[in-house]
Coordinates of C-alpha atoms in Angstrom, one line a residue:
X1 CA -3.4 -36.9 3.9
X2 CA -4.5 -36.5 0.5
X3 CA -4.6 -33.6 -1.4
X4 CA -9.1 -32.4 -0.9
X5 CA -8.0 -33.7 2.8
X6 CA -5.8 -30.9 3.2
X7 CA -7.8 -28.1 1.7
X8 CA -10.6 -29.1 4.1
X9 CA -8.5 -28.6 7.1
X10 CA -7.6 -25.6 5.9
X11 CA -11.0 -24.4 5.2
X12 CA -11.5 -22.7 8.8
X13 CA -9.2 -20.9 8.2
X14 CA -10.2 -19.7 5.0
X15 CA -13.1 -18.8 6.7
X16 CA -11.3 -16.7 9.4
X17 CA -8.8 -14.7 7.4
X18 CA -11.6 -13.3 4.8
X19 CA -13.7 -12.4 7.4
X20 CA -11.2 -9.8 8.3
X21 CA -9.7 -9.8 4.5
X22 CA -12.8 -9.1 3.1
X23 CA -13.3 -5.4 4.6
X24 CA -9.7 -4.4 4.2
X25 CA -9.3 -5.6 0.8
X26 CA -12.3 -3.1 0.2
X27 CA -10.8 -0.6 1.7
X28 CA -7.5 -1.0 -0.5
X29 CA -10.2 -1.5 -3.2
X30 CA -11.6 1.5 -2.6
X31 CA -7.9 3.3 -2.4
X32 CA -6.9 2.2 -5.5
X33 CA -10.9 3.4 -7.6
X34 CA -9.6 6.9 -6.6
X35 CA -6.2 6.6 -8.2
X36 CA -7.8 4.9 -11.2
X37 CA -10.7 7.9 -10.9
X38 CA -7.9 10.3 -10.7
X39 CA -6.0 9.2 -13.8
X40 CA -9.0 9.2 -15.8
X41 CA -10.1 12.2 -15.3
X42 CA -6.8 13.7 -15.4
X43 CA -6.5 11.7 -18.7
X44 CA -9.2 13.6 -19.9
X45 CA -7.2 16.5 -20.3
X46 CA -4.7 15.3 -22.6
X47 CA -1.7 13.1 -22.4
X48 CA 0.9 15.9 -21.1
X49 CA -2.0 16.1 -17.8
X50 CA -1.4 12.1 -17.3
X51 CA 2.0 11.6 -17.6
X52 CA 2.5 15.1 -14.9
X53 CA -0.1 13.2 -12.8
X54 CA 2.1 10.2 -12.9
X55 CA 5.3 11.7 -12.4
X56 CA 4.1 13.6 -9.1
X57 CA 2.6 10.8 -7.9
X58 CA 5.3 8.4 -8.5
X59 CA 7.9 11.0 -6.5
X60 CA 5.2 11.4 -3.5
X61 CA 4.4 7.5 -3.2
X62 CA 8.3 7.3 -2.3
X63 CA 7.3 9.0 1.0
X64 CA 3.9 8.0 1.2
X65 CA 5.1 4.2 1.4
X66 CA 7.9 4.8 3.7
X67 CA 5.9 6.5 6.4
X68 CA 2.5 3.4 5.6
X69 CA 5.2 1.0 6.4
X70 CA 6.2 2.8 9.8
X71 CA 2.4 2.6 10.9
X72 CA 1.9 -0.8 10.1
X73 CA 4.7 -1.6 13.0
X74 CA 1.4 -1.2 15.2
X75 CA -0.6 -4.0 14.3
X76 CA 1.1 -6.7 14.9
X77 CA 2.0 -5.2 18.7
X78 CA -1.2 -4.2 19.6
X79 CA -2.5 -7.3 18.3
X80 CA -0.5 -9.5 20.6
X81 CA -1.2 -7.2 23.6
X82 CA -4.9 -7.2 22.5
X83 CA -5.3 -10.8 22.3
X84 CA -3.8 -11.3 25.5
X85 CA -6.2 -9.4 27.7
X86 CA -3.8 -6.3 28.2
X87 CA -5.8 -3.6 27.0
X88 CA -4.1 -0.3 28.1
X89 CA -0.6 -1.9 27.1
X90 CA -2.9 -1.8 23.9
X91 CA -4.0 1.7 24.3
X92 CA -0.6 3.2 25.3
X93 CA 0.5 1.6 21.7
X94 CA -2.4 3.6 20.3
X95 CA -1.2 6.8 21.5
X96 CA 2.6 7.0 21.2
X97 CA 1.7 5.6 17.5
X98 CA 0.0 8.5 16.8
X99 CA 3.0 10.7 18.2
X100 CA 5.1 8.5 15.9
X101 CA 3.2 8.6 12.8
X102 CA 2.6 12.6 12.8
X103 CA 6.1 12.9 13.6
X104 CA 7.8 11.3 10.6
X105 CA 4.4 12.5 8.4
X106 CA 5.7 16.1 8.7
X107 CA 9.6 15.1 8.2
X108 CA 8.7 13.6 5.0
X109 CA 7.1 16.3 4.5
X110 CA 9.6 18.4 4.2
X111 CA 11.5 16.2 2.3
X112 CA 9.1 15.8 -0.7
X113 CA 9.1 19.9 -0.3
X114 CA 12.6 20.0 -1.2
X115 CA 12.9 17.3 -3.8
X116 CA 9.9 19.1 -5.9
X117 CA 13.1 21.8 -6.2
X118 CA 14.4 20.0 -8.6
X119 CA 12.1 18.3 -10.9
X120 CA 13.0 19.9 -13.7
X121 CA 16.8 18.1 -13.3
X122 CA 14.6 14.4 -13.8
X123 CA 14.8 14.1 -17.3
X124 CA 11.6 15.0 -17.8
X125 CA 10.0 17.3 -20.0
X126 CA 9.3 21.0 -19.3
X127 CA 5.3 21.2 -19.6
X128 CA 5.2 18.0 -17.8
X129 CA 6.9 19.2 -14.8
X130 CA 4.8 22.3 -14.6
X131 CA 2.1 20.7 -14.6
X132 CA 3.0 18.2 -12.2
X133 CA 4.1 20.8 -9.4
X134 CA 0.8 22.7 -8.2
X135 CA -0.3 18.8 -7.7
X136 CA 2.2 17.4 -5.9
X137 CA 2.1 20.2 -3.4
X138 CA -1.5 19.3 -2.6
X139 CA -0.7 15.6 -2.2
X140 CA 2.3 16.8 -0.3
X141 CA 0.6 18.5 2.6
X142 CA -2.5 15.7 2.6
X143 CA 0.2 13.2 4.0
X144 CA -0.4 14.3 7.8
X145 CA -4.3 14.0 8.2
X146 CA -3.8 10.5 6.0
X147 CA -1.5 9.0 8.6
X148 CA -3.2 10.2 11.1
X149 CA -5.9 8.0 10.4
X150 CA -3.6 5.2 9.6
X151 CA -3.2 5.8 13.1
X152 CA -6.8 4.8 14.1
X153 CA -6.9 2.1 11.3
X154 CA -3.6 0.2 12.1
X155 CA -4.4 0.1 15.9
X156 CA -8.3 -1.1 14.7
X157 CA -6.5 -3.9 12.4
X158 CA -4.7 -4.7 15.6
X159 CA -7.8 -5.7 18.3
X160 CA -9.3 -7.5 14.8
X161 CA -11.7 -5.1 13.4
X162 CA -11.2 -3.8 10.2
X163 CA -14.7 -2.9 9.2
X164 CA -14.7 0.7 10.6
X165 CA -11.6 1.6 8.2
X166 CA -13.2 0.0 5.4
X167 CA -16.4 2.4 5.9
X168 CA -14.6 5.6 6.3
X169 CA -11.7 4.9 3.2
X170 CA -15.0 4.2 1.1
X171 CA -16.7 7.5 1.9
X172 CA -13.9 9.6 1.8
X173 CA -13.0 8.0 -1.5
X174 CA -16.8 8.9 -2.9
X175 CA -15.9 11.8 -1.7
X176 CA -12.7 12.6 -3.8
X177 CA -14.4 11.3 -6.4
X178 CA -17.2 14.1 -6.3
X179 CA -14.3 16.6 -5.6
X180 CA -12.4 15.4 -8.6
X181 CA -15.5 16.1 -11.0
X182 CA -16.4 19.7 -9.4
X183 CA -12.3 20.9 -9.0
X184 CA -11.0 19.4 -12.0
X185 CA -13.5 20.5 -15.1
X186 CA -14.8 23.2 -13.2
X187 CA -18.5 22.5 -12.7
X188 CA -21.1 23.8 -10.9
X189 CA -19.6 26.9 -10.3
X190 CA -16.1 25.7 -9.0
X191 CA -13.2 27.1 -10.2
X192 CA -11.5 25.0 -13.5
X193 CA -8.1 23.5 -11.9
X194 CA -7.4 21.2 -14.1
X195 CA -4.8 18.5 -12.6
X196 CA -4.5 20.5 -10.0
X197 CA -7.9 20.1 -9.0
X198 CA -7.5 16.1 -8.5
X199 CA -4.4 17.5 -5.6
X200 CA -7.4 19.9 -4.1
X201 CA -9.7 17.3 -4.0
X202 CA -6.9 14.1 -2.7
X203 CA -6.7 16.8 0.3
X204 CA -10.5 17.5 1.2
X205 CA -10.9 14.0 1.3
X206 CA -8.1 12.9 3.2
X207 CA -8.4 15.8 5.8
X208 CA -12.2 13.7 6.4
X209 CA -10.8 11.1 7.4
X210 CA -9.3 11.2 10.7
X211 CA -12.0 13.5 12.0
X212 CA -14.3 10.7 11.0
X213 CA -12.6 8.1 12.9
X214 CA -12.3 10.3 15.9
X215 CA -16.4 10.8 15.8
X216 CA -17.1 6.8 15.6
X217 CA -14.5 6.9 18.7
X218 CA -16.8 9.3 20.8
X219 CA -19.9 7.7 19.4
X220 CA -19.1 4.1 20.3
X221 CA -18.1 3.3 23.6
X222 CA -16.4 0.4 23.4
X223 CA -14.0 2.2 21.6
X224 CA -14.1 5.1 23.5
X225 CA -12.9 3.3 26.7
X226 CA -9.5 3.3 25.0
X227 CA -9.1 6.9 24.9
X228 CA -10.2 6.8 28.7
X229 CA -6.7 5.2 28.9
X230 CA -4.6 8.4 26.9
X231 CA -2.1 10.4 29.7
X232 CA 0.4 12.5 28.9
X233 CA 2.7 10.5 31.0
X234 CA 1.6 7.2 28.8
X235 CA 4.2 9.3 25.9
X236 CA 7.3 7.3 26.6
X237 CA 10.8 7.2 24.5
X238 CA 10.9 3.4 25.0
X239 CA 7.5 2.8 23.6
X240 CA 8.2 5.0 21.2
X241 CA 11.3 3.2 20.6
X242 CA 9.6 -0.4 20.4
X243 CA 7.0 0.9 17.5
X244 CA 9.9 2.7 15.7
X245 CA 12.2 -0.9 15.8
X246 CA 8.9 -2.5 14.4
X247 CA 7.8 0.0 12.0
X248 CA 11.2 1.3 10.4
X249 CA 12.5 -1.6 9.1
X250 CA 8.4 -2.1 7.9
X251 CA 9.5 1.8 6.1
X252 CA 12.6 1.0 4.9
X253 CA 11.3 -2.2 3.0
X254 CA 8.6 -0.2 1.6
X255 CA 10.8 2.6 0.8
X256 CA 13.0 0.4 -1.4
X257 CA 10.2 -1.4 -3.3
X258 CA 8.5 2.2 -3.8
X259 CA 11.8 3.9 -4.9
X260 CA 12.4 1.1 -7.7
X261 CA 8.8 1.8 -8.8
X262 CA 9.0 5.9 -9.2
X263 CA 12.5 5.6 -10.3
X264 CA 11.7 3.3 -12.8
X265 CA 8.8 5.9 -13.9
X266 CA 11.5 8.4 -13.6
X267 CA 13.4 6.2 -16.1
X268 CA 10.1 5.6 -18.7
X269 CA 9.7 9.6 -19.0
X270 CA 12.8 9.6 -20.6
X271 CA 11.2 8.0 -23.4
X272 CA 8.6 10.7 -23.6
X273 CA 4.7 11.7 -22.5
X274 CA 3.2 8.8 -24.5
X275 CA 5.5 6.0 -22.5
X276 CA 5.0 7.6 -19.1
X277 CA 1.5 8.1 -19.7
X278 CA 1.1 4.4 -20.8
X279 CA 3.0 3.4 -17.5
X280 CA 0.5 5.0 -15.6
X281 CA -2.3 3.6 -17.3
X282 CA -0.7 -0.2 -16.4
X283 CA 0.1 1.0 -13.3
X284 CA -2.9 1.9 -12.4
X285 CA -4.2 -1.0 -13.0
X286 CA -1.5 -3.0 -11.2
X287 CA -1.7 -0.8 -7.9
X288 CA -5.8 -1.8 -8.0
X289 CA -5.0 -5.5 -7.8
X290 CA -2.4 -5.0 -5.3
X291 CA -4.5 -3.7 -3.2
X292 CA -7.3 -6.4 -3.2
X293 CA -4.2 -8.5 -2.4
X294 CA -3.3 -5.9 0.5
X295 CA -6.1 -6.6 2.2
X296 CA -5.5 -10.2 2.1
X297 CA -2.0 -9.5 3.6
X298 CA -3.4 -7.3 6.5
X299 CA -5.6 -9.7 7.4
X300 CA -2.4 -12.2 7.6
X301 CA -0.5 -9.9 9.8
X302 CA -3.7 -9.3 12.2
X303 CA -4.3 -13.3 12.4
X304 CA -0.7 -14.2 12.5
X305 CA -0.4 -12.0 15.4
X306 CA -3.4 -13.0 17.5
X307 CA -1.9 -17.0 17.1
X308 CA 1.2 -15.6 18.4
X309 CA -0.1 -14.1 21.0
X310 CA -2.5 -16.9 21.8
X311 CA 0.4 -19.5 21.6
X312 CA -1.3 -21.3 19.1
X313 CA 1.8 -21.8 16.8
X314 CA 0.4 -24.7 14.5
X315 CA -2.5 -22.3 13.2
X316 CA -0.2 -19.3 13.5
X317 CA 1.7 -21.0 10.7
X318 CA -1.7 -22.4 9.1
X319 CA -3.0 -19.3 8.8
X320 CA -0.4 -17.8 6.4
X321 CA -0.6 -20.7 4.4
X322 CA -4.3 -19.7 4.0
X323 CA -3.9 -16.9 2.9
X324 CA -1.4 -17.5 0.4
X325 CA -3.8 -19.8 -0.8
X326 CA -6.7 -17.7 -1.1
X327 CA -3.8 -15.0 -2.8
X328 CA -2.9 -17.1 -5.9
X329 CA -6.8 -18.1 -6.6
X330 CA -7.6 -14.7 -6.5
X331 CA -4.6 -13.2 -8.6
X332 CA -5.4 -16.0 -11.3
X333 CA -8.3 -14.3 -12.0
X334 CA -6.8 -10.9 -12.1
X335 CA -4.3 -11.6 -14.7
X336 CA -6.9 -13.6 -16.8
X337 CA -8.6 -10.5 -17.0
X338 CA -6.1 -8.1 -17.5
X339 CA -4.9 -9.9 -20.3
X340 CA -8.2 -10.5 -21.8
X341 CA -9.5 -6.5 -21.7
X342 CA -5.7 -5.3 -22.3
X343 CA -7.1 -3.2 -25.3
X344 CA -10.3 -2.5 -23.8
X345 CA -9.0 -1.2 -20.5
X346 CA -6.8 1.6 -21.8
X347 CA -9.9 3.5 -23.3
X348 CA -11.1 4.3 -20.1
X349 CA -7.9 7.0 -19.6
X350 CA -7.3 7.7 -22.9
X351 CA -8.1 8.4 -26.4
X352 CA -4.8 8.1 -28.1
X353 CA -3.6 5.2 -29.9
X354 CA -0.6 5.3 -29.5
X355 CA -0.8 5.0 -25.5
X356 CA -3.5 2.0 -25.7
X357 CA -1.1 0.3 -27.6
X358 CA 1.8 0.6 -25.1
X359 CA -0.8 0.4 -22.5
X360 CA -2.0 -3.1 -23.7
X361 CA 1.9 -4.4 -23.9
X362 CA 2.3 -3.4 -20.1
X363 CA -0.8 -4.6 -19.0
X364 CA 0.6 -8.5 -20.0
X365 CA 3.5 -8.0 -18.6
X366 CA 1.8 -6.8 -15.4
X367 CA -0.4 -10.3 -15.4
X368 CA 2.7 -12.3 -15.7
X369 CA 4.1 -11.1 -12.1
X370 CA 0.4 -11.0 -10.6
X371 CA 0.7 -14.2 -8.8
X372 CA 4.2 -13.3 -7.2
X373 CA 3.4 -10.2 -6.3
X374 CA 0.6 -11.3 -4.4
X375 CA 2.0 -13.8 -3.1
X376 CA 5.4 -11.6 -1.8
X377 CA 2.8 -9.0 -0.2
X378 CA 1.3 -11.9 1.4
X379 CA 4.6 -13.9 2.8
X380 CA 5.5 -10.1 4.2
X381 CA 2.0 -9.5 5.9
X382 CA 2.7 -13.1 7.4
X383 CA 6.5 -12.3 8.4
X384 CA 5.1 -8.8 10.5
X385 CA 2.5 -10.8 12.7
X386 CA 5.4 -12.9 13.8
X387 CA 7.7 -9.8 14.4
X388 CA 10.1 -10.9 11.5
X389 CA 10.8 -7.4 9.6
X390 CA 14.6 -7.0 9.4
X391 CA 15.0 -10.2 7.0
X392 CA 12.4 -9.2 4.6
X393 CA 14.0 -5.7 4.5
X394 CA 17.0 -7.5 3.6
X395 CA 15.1 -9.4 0.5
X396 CA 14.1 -5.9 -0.3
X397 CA 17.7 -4.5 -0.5
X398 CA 18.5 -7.7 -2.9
X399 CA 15.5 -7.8 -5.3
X400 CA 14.7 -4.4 -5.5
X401 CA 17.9 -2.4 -5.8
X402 CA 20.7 -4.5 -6.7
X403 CA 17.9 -6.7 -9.3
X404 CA 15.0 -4.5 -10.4
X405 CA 16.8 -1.4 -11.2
X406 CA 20.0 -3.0 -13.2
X407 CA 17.6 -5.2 -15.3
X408 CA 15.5 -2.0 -15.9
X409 CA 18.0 0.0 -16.9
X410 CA 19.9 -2.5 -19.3
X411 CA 16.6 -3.8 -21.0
X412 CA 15.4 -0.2 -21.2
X413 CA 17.9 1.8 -21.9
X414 CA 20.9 0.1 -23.1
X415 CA 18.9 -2.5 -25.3
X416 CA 16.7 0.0 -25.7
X417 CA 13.6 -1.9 -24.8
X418 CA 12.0 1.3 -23.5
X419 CA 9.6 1.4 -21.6
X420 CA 8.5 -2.6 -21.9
X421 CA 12.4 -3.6 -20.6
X422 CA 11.4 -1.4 -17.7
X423 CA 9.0 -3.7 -17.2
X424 CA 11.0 -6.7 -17.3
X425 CA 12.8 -5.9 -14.3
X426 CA 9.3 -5.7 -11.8
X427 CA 8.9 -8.8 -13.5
X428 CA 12.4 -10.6 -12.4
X429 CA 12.2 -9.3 -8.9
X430 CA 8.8 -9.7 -7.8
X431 CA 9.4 -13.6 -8.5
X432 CA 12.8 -13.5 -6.6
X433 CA 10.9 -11.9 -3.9
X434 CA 7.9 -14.0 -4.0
X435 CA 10.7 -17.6 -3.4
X436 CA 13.1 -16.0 -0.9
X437 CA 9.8 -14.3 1.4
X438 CA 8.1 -17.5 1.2
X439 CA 11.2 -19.5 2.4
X440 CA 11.9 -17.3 5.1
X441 CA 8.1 -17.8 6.1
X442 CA 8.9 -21.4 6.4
X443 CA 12.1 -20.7 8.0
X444 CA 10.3 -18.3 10.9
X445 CA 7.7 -20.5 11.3
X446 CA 9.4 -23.6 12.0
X447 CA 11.9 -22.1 14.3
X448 CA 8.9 -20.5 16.2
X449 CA 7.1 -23.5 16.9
X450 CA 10.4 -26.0 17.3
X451 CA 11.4 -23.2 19.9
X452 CA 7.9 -24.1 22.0
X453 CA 8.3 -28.2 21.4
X454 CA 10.8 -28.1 23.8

């Protein structure tokens, strides 16, 4: 089969991961347009208010991650009981998950409470940390209404529909937005909070959310049948259990790739305001193309799943080629344009030359590990819908702490690289990632459908 041969059997496929990529990668999109909203605004201020905003929300995406991962251990469950016709098994996932997710929410919680004890022994400079502290704590107690409704949205990407989260995360997000503008410089007769006004507002809008999924619930009964199906006697320890062995490992991995990221922002504001706030800036920027690529990867996990559960193990395996496909076409473009408006982009945070400059260094570097780090996300969104998540939280381990971190810290610090030889090391392990993920794909996927031959 020749080369066009093969793309056109792989065109339904296409087909039927955007349709479900589409609304989540907006979604993510839309996640993302509120950090970069946030940053701006906060950049605004001056380049002490970045770099506090970046510090606080490099120390509360440790947690944030962590607990994301353990919610996405729904999906690929309820989308094999989904497919397969057994709606309240489905539904009794739904509602221990929410148990689950709330539980851990408030543990990390408390947590991030304690670490924000000690900011001030993080290398970083006085008025940075002051500033960064009333702002963490709002981010801080938003994380419980959030995963709340990454309650509702992973058990909606589970039965296939990822429209309804897309909506919501979009109006919630113009509504941070709004917040931002009225909390942060003070107008219309709100009160002038500064950064701290971007953590009031992250709250507001996050609180929004799960209420707003819980109306679309009542409204629509088709969904409403499922909470038809909620007991008390539904709570159980074992499915509890099952979700936990699913989403942990999901955490953990998440937890280590996060932890390399703040610690290595930890690591850049020891070079000062102008390197942290220049991190952020690429950063920023970075995260928003991750997350187009996100959605991409949820879609895999929801597809992947609902071949599995089909027994369709051919297209099961098809699929996640698809959509590592339609990753490095898309990520192409991204670093094309990231290095073409490096100088450009920077001027939308900031007005100081000497973090555009920095900003425009990172923002290559960060186009050089687009493609792998779309396609890593991608190969572990594919590795979930076939319930593999203890090997890639092994890869984690590998690329993350024992390789990201060192090369960080050598080119950094001891070659004194600053904060460009931070850099190097996303770039090094993101590409090991990106080759060891993909060959476990292959590795999971053959085994899977050898298995059945027999």
């Amino acid at each position: 089969m020749g080369v066009v041969e093969k793309i056109c059997s792989y065109r339904p496929f296409y087909v039927r991961n955007l349709k479900i990529a589409i609304p989540a990668m907006l979604s993510q999109l839309g996640q993302g347009i509120v950090m970069l909203a946030d940053s701006m605004m906060v950049g605004m201020l001056g380049t002490n208010e970045l770099a506090a905003a970046s510090f606080a929300n490099a120390i509360v995406m440790i947690g944030f991650l962590f607990v994301l991962g353990v919610t996405f251990g729904a999906t690929p469950m309820v989308g094999r009981q989904y497919s397969g016709g057994k709606y309240a098994r489905a539904a009794s996932l739904f509602q221990n998950s929410m148990l689950l997710d709330l539980l851990v929410a408030l543990l990390v919680c408390a947590i991030l409470w304690v670490v924000s004890f000690y900011f001030d022994r993080m290398g970083q400079e006085p008025e940075v940390c002051r500033l960064a502290r009333p702002y963490y704590f709002w981010l801080v107690i938003s994380l419980p209404p959030v995963f709340l409704f990454q309650a509702f949205k992973q058990f909606m990407e589970g039965v296939g529909n990822t429209k309804i989260a897309m909506v919501i995360t979009l109006v919630a997000n113009a509504l941070n937005i709004l917040l931002n503008y009225l909390f942060i410089f003070g107008k219309f007769g709100f009160p002038n909070m500064g950064v701290e006004g971007a953590g009031v507002a992250t709250f507001v809008a996050r609180m929004s959310m799960p209420l707003m999924f819980y109306a679309v619930f009542v409204y629509r009964r088709s969904l409403f049948r499922y909470f038809r199906f909620f007991k008390v006697k539904v709570f159980s320890l074992s499915e509890l259990y099952g979700l936990g062995k699913m989403g942990f490992p999901i955490g953990f991995q998440m937890l280590v790739e996060s932890s390399t990221f703040s610690l290595s922002a930890v690591i850049v504001g020891w070079f000062g305001a102008v390197s942290l706030a220049s991190h952020q800036v690429a950063m920023n920027l970075s995260s928003l193309t991750f997350m187009i690529v996100s959605g991409i990867s949820a879609a895999t996990t929801i597809r992947v799943s609902h071949q599995l559960g089909m027994g369709d193990y051919v297209s099961m395996r098809k699929a996640g080629f698809a959509s590592m496909h339609l990753c490095v076409f898309e990520n192409f473009i991204c670093s094309l344009l990231l290095i073409l408006f490096r100088y450009e982009i920077p001027l939308f945070f900031t007005s100081d030359p000497l973090v555009i400059d920095l900003s425009a260094t990172l923002l290559v570097m960060a186009a050089v590990y687009q493609l792998a780090d779309g396609l890593q996300v991608v190969a572990l969104g594919a590795l979930r819908g076939m319930g593999d998540v203890e090997g890639p939280m092994r890869v984690s381990v590998i690329c993350y702490v024992l390789v990201s971190l060192p090369v960080a810290y050598v080119c950094g610090v001891l070659w004194q690289w600053g904060a460009v030889g931070v850099w190097m090391g996303f770039i090094v392990s993101l590409n090991l990632a990106a080759f060891l993920l993909i060959k476990r794909f292959l590795k999971v996927s053959d085994d899977i459908i050898r298995s059945h031959e027999k």
